[in-house]
């Protein structure tokens, strides 16, 4: 005797479920464990490495697939891949309390590591240790957000820590070469983007060694390229202007 299995049921195992509520209805997708975090952090780009199936469910654990009409009404499309991407990005990852705690602890350490790697004490130019940054994050009661990438959160942490300690992004050291004709005009335009001008040499062209905030690098690069039509140049001398040794309290 054969057992009848309804056609709208799919059984899956070892699943991480991402859930979203939309149009008063609940929708879920079935993902591989640990892959959702990688996708959200931008480390995983292949959707097939994240999704166990491109189906959208009403209830993953019961294997109940969502009706096409409900999907169209709620998402404005019946394209399953696009719907899965939206749920993956905006939905809530369903994990046990133990798993969530472990995941948030790992993210907390990762954020502290990124901050320690990117920042220095502006007075001494020395980097902070990861454990010191972790302590500082606890002091400001920083709460990790599971649905935001660690890189985004590290930038947020740097902004918040500036209010309670001496910290800034380590400057990049660049060599800028500007054609004589545009040098004066371009130098004025660049001025607000430069933190420190270490040296200036004007012969047939203007050559400057400068320190800049890494967040301004792209703007400086584009400005020199567009304004000089490729005749100027920019060279990275140091990614981080840092003194040897670590900062201690």
PDB file of N, CA and C in Angstrom, residues 62-63 179 204 214 227 234 237:
ATOM      1  N   UNK A  62       6.759  21.698   8.188  1.00  0.00           N
ATOM      2  CA  UNK A  62       5.678  20.808   7.730  1.00  0.00           C
ATOM      3  C   UNK A  62       5.752  20.559   6.229  1.00  0.00           C
ATOM      4  N   UNK A  63       6.684  21.248   5.564  1.00  0.00           N
ATOM      5  CA  UNK A  63       6.856  21.053   4.118  1.00  0.00           C
ATOM      6  C   UNK A  63       5.745  21.657   3.282  1.00  0.00           C
ATOM      7  N   UNK A 179      49.402  67.732 -12.884  1.00  0.00           N
ATOM      8  CA  UNK A 179      50.026  68.525 -13.955  1.00  0.00           C
ATOM      9  C   UNK A 179      50.076  70.003 -13.561  1.00  0.00           C
ATOM     10  N   UNK A 204      58.157  70.549 -12.682  1.00  0.00           N
ATOM     11  CA  UNK A 204      57.318  70.628 -13.886  1.00  0.00           C
ATOM     12  C   UNK A 204      55.886  70.247 -13.551  1.00  0.00           C
ATOM     13  N   UNK A 214      40.643  56.874   4.822  1.00  0.00           N
ATOM     14  CA  UNK A 214      40.356  55.867   3.788  1.00  0.00           C
ATOM     15  C   UNK A 214      39.006  56.068   3.099  1.00  0.00           C
ATOM     16  N   UNK A 227      39.552  65.468 -13.484  1.00  0.00           N
ATOM     17  CA  UNK A 227      40.023  66.847 -13.674  1.00  0.00           C
ATOM     18  C   UNK A 227      41.289  66.932 -14.528  1.00  0.00           C
ATOM     19  N   UNK A 234      47.813  58.959  -8.877  1.00  0.00           N
ATOM     20  CA  UNK A 234      47.679  58.737  -7.434  1.00  0.00           C
ATOM     21  C   UNK A 234      48.316  57.393  -7.115  1.00  0.00           C
ATOM     22  N   UNK A 237      51.063  54.773  -0.920  1.00  0.00           N
ATOM     23  CA  UNK A 237      52.377  54.476  -0.320  1.00  0.00           C
ATOM     24  C   UNK A 237      52.224  53.563   0.894  1.00  0.00           C
TER      25      UNK A 237
END
